[in-house]
Short mmCIF file of C-alpha atoms and ligand atoms in Angstrom, two decimals:
data_model
loop_
_atom_site.label_atom_id
_atom_site.label_comp_id
_atom_site.label_asym_id
_atom_site.label_seq_id
_atom_site.Cartn_x
_atom_site.Cartn_y
_atom_site.Cartn_z
CA MET D 527 111.46 99.28 5.96
CA ASP D 528 114.98 98.23 6.28
CA ALA D 529 114.96 94.75 4.76
CA SER D 530 116.79 92.96 7.43
CA LEU D 531 114.49 94.40 10.18
CA SER D 532 111.19 94.02 8.42
CA SER D 533 111.13 90.23 9.41
CA VAL D 534 111.22 91.61 13.32
CA SER D 535 109.40 94.39 13.44
CA ALA D 536 105.42 94.20 12.35
CA PRO D 537 103.53 96.84 11.44
CA ALA D 538 100.44 98.03 13.71
CA ARG D 539 97.23 95.93 12.80
CA LEU D 540 93.98 95.02 14.57
CA ALA D 541 93.41 91.52 16.24
CA ALA D 542 90.86 89.77 13.73
CA ASP D 543 87.44 89.07 15.12
CA GLY D 544 87.63 86.92 18.32
CA GLU D 545 91.44 86.65 18.15
CA ALA D 546 93.07 85.81 21.54
CA VAL D 547 96.13 87.86 23.26
CA SER D 548 98.76 86.43 21.79
CA HIS D 549 102.29 84.82 23.66
CA GLU D 550 103.77 88.38 21.77
CA GLU D 551 101.06 90.62 23.63
CA LEU D 552 101.34 88.53 27.02
CA ALA D 553 105.55 89.16 26.62
CA LEU D 554 104.68 92.53 26.99
CA ALA D 555 101.58 92.17 29.38
CA THR D 556 104.38 90.21 32.31
CA ARG D 557 107.47 92.75 31.52
CA ASN D 558 104.94 95.93 31.70
CA HIS D 559 103.09 95.15 34.66
CA GLY D 560 100.21 97.18 36.06
CA LEU D 561 99.28 98.70 39.83
CA PRO D 562 97.40 95.96 41.78
CA LEU D 563 94.27 97.58 42.02
CA GLU D 564 94.12 97.23 45.86
CA ALA D 565 97.09 99.18 45.98
CA LEU D 566 94.79 102.01 45.36
CA ARG D 567 94.58 102.70 48.81
CA TYR D 568 98.10 104.37 49.23
CA ASP D 569 97.74 107.87 48.22
CA VAL D 570 101.70 107.39 46.92
CA THR D 571 102.36 104.20 45.23
CA PRO D 572 104.93 102.00 47.38
CA PRO D 573 108.14 100.89 45.32
CA GLY D 574 107.19 98.09 42.68
CA LEU D 575 103.84 98.51 42.79
CA HIS D 576 103.76 101.62 40.26
CA TYR D 577 102.83 100.69 36.83
CA VAL D 578 105.65 100.10 34.38
CA LEU D 579 105.93 100.71 30.66
CA VAL D 580 109.03 100.42 28.61
CA HIS D 581 109.32 100.08 24.86
CA TYR D 582 112.19 98.34 24.35
CA ASP D 583 115.06 97.40 27.04
CA ILE D 584 115.95 99.11 30.14
CA PRO D 585 119.19 100.45 29.21
CA ALA D 586 122.41 99.77 31.27
CA VAL D 587 123.25 102.82 32.89
CA ASP D 588 126.34 104.53 34.98
CA PRO D 589 125.14 106.99 36.93
CA ASP D 590 128.73 108.45 37.62
CA ALA D 591 129.44 108.56 34.38
CA TRP D 592 126.23 110.07 33.22
CA ARG D 593 125.85 113.21 31.63
CA LEU D 594 122.63 115.09 30.72
CA GLY D 595 122.99 117.34 27.24
CA VAL D 596 121.31 120.90 26.94
CA ASP D 597 122.01 121.90 23.32
CA GLY D 598 120.38 122.91 19.95
CA LEU D 599 119.20 126.44 19.56
CA VAL D 600 120.88 127.23 23.32
CA ARG D 601 123.25 130.07 24.03
CA ASP D 602 125.63 127.76 25.71
CA ALA D 603 125.22 124.10 25.38
CA LEU D 604 125.57 121.91 28.82
CA SER D 605 126.80 118.73 29.61
CA LEU D 606 126.09 118.14 33.18
CA ASP D 607 126.75 115.39 35.69
CA LEU D 608 124.31 114.03 38.36
CA ALA D 609 125.98 116.09 40.93
CA SER D 610 125.05 119.49 39.15
CA VAL D 611 121.70 118.57 38.20
CA ARG D 612 121.27 118.19 41.83
CA ALA D 613 122.76 121.43 42.60
CA PHE D 614 119.72 123.25 41.34
CA PRO D 615 117.32 124.27 43.49
CA SER D 616 114.97 121.48 43.71
CA MET D 617 111.23 120.76 43.55
CA THR D 618 109.01 117.86 44.42
CA ALA D 619 105.50 117.36 43.57
CA ARG D 620 102.91 114.19 43.85
CA VAL D 621 102.23 113.20 40.06
CA THR D 622 99.75 110.46 38.84
CA MET D 623 101.02 108.74 35.50
CA GLU D 624 98.87 106.89 33.46
CA CYS D 625 99.55 105.12 30.04
CA ALA D 626 98.15 106.53 27.28
CA GLY D 627 97.37 102.67 26.02
CA ASN D 628 95.46 101.80 29.52
CA GLY D 629 92.16 100.34 28.52
CA ARG D 630 93.48 98.81 25.25
CA ALA D 631 92.82 95.32 25.81
CA ARG D 632 88.91 95.96 26.19
CA LEU D 633 88.71 97.37 22.62
CA GLU D 634 86.63 95.63 19.74
CA PRO D 635 88.85 95.44 17.12
CA ARG D 636 91.64 95.20 19.72
CA PRO D 637 94.64 97.35 18.88
CA VAL D 638 97.37 94.82 19.16
CA SER D 639 100.02 95.97 21.68
CA GLN D 640 100.67 96.18 25.41
CA PRO D 641 97.07 94.63 26.39
CA TRP D 642 96.47 96.67 29.51
CA LEU D 643 93.18 97.05 31.22
CA VAL D 644 92.85 99.68 33.75
CA GLU D 645 95.77 99.38 35.74
CA ALA D 646 98.61 101.20 33.98
CA VAL D 647 98.87 103.97 36.74
CA GLY D 648 100.46 105.08 39.73
CA THR D 649 101.38 108.06 41.65
CA ALA D 650 104.45 109.18 43.27
CA GLU D 651 106.59 111.69 44.59
CA TRP D 652 108.81 112.97 42.19
CA THR D 653 111.87 115.44 43.07
CA GLY D 654 114.10 117.03 40.77
CA VAL D 655 115.01 120.53 39.01
CA PRO D 656 112.42 122.29 36.66
CA LEU D 657 113.36 122.61 33.46
CA SER D 658 112.98 126.09 33.20
CA ALA D 659 115.94 126.56 35.46
CA LEU D 660 118.28 123.96 33.26
CA LEU D 661 116.97 126.14 30.24
CA ALA D 662 117.64 129.26 31.66
CA GLU D 663 121.26 127.52 32.81
CA ALA D 664 121.62 127.11 29.09
CA GLY D 665 119.91 130.55 27.64
CA VAL D 666 117.46 129.69 25.15
CA ALA D 667 118.19 131.15 21.70
CA ALA D 668 116.13 133.25 19.05
CA GLY D 669 113.78 131.11 17.03
CA ALA D 670 113.35 127.85 19.58
CA SER D 671 109.93 126.86 19.59
CA ASP D 672 110.32 123.30 20.81
CA VAL D 673 112.39 120.63 22.46
CA VAL D 674 112.90 117.11 21.98
CA PHE D 675 114.09 115.00 24.88
CA THR D 676 115.92 111.58 24.18
CA GLY D 677 116.44 108.70 26.39
CA ALA D 678 119.00 106.29 26.56
CA ASP D 679 116.85 103.14 25.40
CA HIS D 680 117.40 101.86 21.70
CA GLY D 681 114.78 100.23 19.71
CA VAL D 682 112.79 99.44 16.91
CA GLU D 683 109.45 99.70 16.05
CA ARG D 684 107.08 99.25 12.94
CA GLY D 685 110.27 99.25 11.26
CA VAL D 686 112.07 102.25 12.69
CA GLU D 687 115.04 101.73 14.94
CA GLN D 688 115.42 104.80 17.08
CA ASP D 689 116.24 106.34 20.32
CA TYR D 690 113.05 106.62 22.38
CA GLN D 691 112.18 110.53 21.93
CA ARG D 692 109.65 112.70 22.64
CA GLY D 693 109.03 116.72 21.87
CA LEU D 694 107.04 119.16 23.81
CA PRO D 695 106.38 122.80 22.67
CA LEU D 696 108.50 125.76 24.61
CA ALA D 697 105.69 127.07 26.09
CA VAL D 698 104.63 123.59 27.95
CA ALA D 699 107.71 122.65 29.01
CA THR D 700 109.06 125.61 30.76
CA GLY D 701 105.68 126.95 31.70
CA ASP D 702 104.28 126.88 35.35
CA ASP D 703 101.07 125.08 34.75
CA PRO D 704 101.91 122.17 34.52
CA PRO D 705 105.77 122.89 35.45
CA ALA D 706 107.84 119.99 33.89
CA PHE D 707 110.72 119.10 35.45
CA VAL D 708 113.75 116.72 35.54
CA ALA D 709 113.32 114.46 38.46
CA TYR D 710 116.02 112.14 39.86
CA GLU D 711 114.19 110.67 42.99
CA MET D 712 111.00 108.53 42.73
CA ASN D 713 109.56 108.85 46.61
CA GLY D 714 112.50 109.77 48.37
CA GLN D 715 115.12 107.66 46.73
CA PRO D 716 117.30 107.61 43.56
CA LEU D 717 115.18 106.48 40.47
CA PRO D 718 115.03 103.03 40.16
CA PRO D 719 116.17 101.21 37.36
CA GLN D 720 112.47 100.47 35.35
CA HIS D 721 111.66 104.39 36.18
CA GLY D 722 114.16 105.94 34.29
CA CYS D 723 117.72 105.58 36.16
CA PRO D 724 119.41 108.54 36.96
CA LEU D 725 117.26 110.94 35.32
CA ARG D 726 113.61 111.21 33.67
CA LEU D 727 111.18 114.03 32.45
CA VAL D 728 108.16 114.39 34.26
CA VAL D 729 104.96 116.48 33.00
CA PRO D 730 102.32 116.42 35.18
CA GLY D 731 98.98 115.57 33.84
CA ARG D 732 99.81 114.38 29.93
CA TYR D 733 99.91 110.65 29.32
CA GLY D 734 103.19 108.50 30.53
CA MET D 735 104.63 108.52 26.76
CA ALA D 736 105.91 112.33 27.59
CA HIS D 737 107.71 111.18 30.83
CA VAL D 738 110.79 110.56 28.97
CA LYS D 739 112.99 108.25 31.44
CA TRP D 740 116.84 107.69 31.07
CA LEU D 741 116.81 110.89 29.70
CA ARG D 742 120.11 111.84 28.30
CA GLU D 743 119.90 114.82 26.09
CA ILE D 744 117.41 118.11 25.82
CA THR D 745 117.61 119.81 22.62
CA LEU D 746 115.77 123.04 21.54
CA LEU D 747 114.67 123.18 17.92
CA ASP D 748 112.87 125.61 15.52
CA ARG D 749 109.93 123.42 14.92
CA PRO D 750 107.92 121.08 16.01
CA PHE D 751 109.46 117.29 16.92
CA THR D 752 108.03 114.94 14.46
CA GLY D 753 110.16 111.83 14.99
CA PHE D 754 107.94 108.39 15.57
CA GLN D 755 106.84 108.55 19.04
CA GLN D 756 105.54 111.97 18.37
CA SER D 757 103.93 112.10 14.54
CA VAL D 758 103.55 108.20 14.12
CA ALA D 759 102.98 106.56 17.17
CA TYR D 760 100.65 108.01 19.98
CA ARG D 761 98.04 109.97 17.56
CA TYR D 762 94.00 109.39 17.74
CA ARG D 763 93.14 107.94 14.60
CA GLN D 764 90.30 105.81 13.08
CA THR D 765 92.20 104.82 10.11
CA ALA D 766 95.80 103.66 9.22
CA ASP D 767 96.43 106.66 6.80
CA GLU D 768 95.53 109.96 8.49
CA PRO D 769 97.42 112.26 10.43
CA GLY D 770 95.35 111.84 13.48
CA GLU D 771 94.98 114.55 16.54
CA PRO D 772 98.20 114.13 19.31
CA VAL D 773 97.44 111.85 22.26
CA ASP D 774 98.20 114.71 25.38
CA ARG D 775 96.43 115.42 28.28
CA ILE D 776 95.24 111.98 30.74
CA ASN D 777 91.47 111.92 30.37
CA PRO D 778 89.07 111.96 33.82
CA ARG D 779 89.15 108.22 35.37
CA ALA D 780 88.04 106.96 38.37
CA LEU D 781 88.99 103.70 39.95
CA LEU D 782 87.58 101.97 42.61
CA ALA D 783 89.76 99.72 44.93
CA PRO D 784 87.94 96.38 44.75
CA PRO D 785 85.99 95.35 47.53
CA GLY D 786 85.30 92.39 49.73
CA PHE D 787 87.91 89.37 48.60
CA PRO D 788 88.63 88.27 45.09
CA ASP D 789 87.97 84.87 43.27
CA PHE D 790 91.83 83.80 42.32
CA MET D 791 90.76 82.98 38.48
CA SER D 792 88.07 85.62 37.53
CA ARG D 793 88.80 88.43 40.17
CA ALA D 794 85.00 88.67 40.90
CA ARG D 795 84.72 90.01 44.65
CA VAL D 796 82.92 88.31 47.22
CA VAL D 797 81.21 90.71 49.93
CA ASP D 798 78.91 90.04 52.74
CA ALA D 799 75.25 91.96 52.91
CA GLY D 800 75.03 95.01 54.33
CA PRO D 801 76.88 98.32 54.09
CA VAL D 802 80.29 98.09 52.34
CA ILE D 803 82.80 101.47 52.01
CA LEU D 804 83.62 101.78 48.54
CA THR D 805 86.76 103.77 48.11
CA GLY D 806 89.03 104.74 45.24
CA ARG D 807 90.71 107.43 43.26
CA ALA D 808 90.12 109.79 40.43
CA TRP D 809 92.14 111.94 38.13
CA SER D 810 92.62 114.19 35.15
CA GLY D 811 94.83 115.65 33.66
CA PHE D 812 92.64 118.76 32.71
CA ALA D 813 91.51 120.07 35.91
CA PRO D 814 90.75 118.92 39.10
CA VAL D 815 88.00 116.04 39.76
CA THR D 816 84.96 117.66 41.50
CA ARG D 817 82.57 114.79 41.53
CA VAL D 818 82.91 110.68 41.33
CA GLU D 819 79.60 108.61 41.09
CA VAL D 820 79.20 104.85 41.43
CA SER D 821 76.63 102.66 40.49
CA ASP D 822 76.19 99.35 41.29
CA ASP D 823 73.97 98.16 38.39
CA ASP D 824 76.78 98.63 36.10
CA GLY D 825 76.04 102.20 35.17
CA ARG D 826 72.08 102.44 35.04
CA SER D 827 71.83 104.34 38.19
CA TRP D 828 74.46 106.51 39.94
CA THR D 829 74.93 107.93 43.66
CA ASP D 830 77.57 110.69 44.40
CA ALA D 831 80.72 109.68 46.42
CA GLU D 832 82.57 111.95 48.74
CA VAL D 833 85.67 113.26 46.99
CA ASP D 834 88.79 114.79 48.33
CA PRO D 835 89.74 118.14 47.29
CA PRO D 836 92.77 118.56 45.68
CA ASP D 837 94.97 119.99 48.43
CA GLY D 838 97.51 121.64 46.76
CA ARG D 839 98.14 118.60 45.12
CA ARG D 840 96.82 119.32 41.90
CA TRP D 841 98.41 116.81 39.82
CA ALA D 842 97.79 113.85 42.27
CA TRP D 843 95.07 111.44 42.04
CA GLN D 844 91.99 112.32 44.74
CA ALA D 845 90.94 109.93 47.11
CA TRP D 846 86.76 109.49 47.22
CA ARG D 847 84.57 107.08 49.33
CA ALA D 848 80.86 105.98 49.17
CA THR D 849 78.73 103.50 51.46
CA TRP D 850 77.22 100.77 49.11
CA GLU D 851 74.34 99.12 50.70
CA ALA D 852 74.99 95.67 49.67
CA THR D 853 72.03 93.24 48.72
CA PRO D 854 72.53 89.52 48.20
CA GLY D 855 72.86 88.60 44.27
CA ASP D 856 75.30 89.43 41.54
CA HIS D 857 76.22 93.27 40.76
CA MET D 858 78.52 95.06 38.42
CA LEU D 859 80.10 97.95 40.38
CA THR D 860 81.44 101.18 38.71
CA ALA D 861 82.60 104.49 38.98
CA ARG D 862 83.12 107.62 37.09
CA ALA D 863 84.70 110.91 37.52
CA HIS D 864 83.85 114.48 36.07
CA ASP D 865 86.74 117.30 36.20
CA ALA D 866 86.27 121.21 36.53
CA GLU D 867 86.43 121.67 33.33
CA GLY D 868 83.26 119.53 32.37
CA HIS D 869 85.00 116.41 31.24
CA VAL D 870 82.82 113.42 32.21
CA GLN D 871 83.99 110.17 32.17
CA PRO D 872 82.41 107.64 29.59
CA ILE D 873 80.56 104.87 30.19
CA ALA D 874 81.71 103.07 26.91
CA GLN D 875 84.95 103.12 25.43
CA SER D 876 85.76 105.30 22.59
CA TRP D 877 87.39 103.08 19.79
CA ASN D 878 90.55 104.49 17.83
CA ARG D 879 93.11 102.34 16.13
CA GLY D 880 96.03 102.83 18.71
CA GLY D 881 93.89 102.44 21.45
CA PHE D 882 94.80 105.58 23.22
CA GLY D 883 92.97 107.82 26.05
CA ASN D 884 90.48 105.21 26.45
CA ASN D 885 88.69 105.95 30.12
CA GLY D 886 85.38 103.70 29.70
CA ALA D 887 84.29 103.28 33.19
CA GLN D 888 85.90 99.93 35.23
CA GLN D 889 83.71 96.83 35.77
CA VAL D 890 84.13 95.40 38.96
CA PRO D 891 81.78 92.31 39.38
CA VAL D 892 80.92 91.47 42.63
CA HIS D 893 78.84 88.70 44.53
CA CYS D 894 76.90 89.54 47.59
CA ARG D 895 76.34 86.83 50.08
N1 LIG F 1080 113.11 106.32 27.25
C1 LIG F 1080 111.72 106.23 27.64
N2 LIG F 1080 110.99 106.94 28.52
C2 LIG F 1080 109.49 106.16 28.51
C3 LIG F 1080 109.45 104.93 28.04
C4 LIG F 1080 109.94 104.57 27.50
O1 LIG F 1080 109.87 103.07 26.53
N3 LIG F 1080 111.39 104.89 26.88
N4 LIG F 1080 108.44 104.92 28.15
C5 LIG F 1080 107.25 105.51 28.23
C6 LIG F 1080 105.62 105.24 28.52
S1 LIG F 1080 104.62 104.84 26.94
C7 LIG F 1080 105.05 105.21 29.59
S2 LIG F 1080 103.57 105.19 30.05
C8 LIG F 1080 105.84 105.96 31.07
C9 LIG F 1080 105.65 104.49 31.92
O2 LIG F 1080 106.43 105.31 33.25
P1 LIG F 1080 106.70 104.26 34.18
O3 LIG F 1080 107.37 102.91 33.63
O4 LIG F 1080 107.70 104.81 35.16
O5 LIG F 1080 105.04 104.23 34.90
O6 LIG F 1080 107.39 105.83 30.39
C10 LIG F 1080 107.49 106.67 29.31
N5 LIG F 1080 108.78 107.08 28.97
MO1 LIG F 1081 102.45 104.14 27.79
#
């Protein structure tokens, strides 16, 4: 590590037994807000309620001067202004995005980083240009196997100064399933600053870190990208020194829109006895959700909810609902999702050093009166 940066950029670490969330984690948590869980009622997350995760700063951007480069192993390198990007045939897709660190704060020991509970998720209607169209225009040269996407934001992380960059195999970048695309609109409006204005990558079904914001360069390589966000961060590891497995697809998860009304501090819910309609959303980056179960006794017994089919919106969350006969007393509501490839959401968190891909079931304490 550069000696001048070692004083400001700490290595990854685990919280000590019983160590509270620090001011540093709180600073990250206030910058990077989650979806208020009641916003699960909207199929498309309204502007401002979609979760936000920014590693460094939101960069200063002049959309009129913006250029998207397509270079590396291509026949004709491109430098496109926004009008040229918008001139390609467009596509629109409703896509659920979730941060790979969702669930991290409940792990024990806790990986010290952005302390998400369960709310690092949102669904937007993104409009843009399929990557395959941009790459066809540039002409992919022989030998190209991978693509690296570079954002305009710059920072230092665990001592490594960098532009935010992520790679994808060419087959994923240009495949139809899912179709990766460069978006310039979110919910029918130009991208807001925090979501990547003026351009971002969208890779449906993949955890958030793949969806590079403030996208300024697309570079074709003849080998996999091995930069920090690919090879150091975003790996499933049990120990600090193993290479680990890459974090990639979104694991299945169901979330409940908390019923009744909340207590200000604890967020515990209050409902009246009798039938309560439970609703929520469920998604999986592997395959459509086929089944959601709910429990009012913290996962000891389960009942099936009714789940909406994906209805052509394969990459968006699916609504579900169930009627719960609430009886006086305290209950712990949970839900779990199953997908068409047989992935079942676990009740307990599965631990890894970065706190990634944790889809342990949500717990919603409810007091019924
Ligand atoms: N350039 C850039 N792109 C980025 C990030 C970033 O810090 N810089 N964060 C990534 C991560 S970790 C997530 S979870 C998503 C969050 O997207 P959102 O803020 O639009 O919800 O953006 C990804 N794209
Ligand atoms: Mo993330």
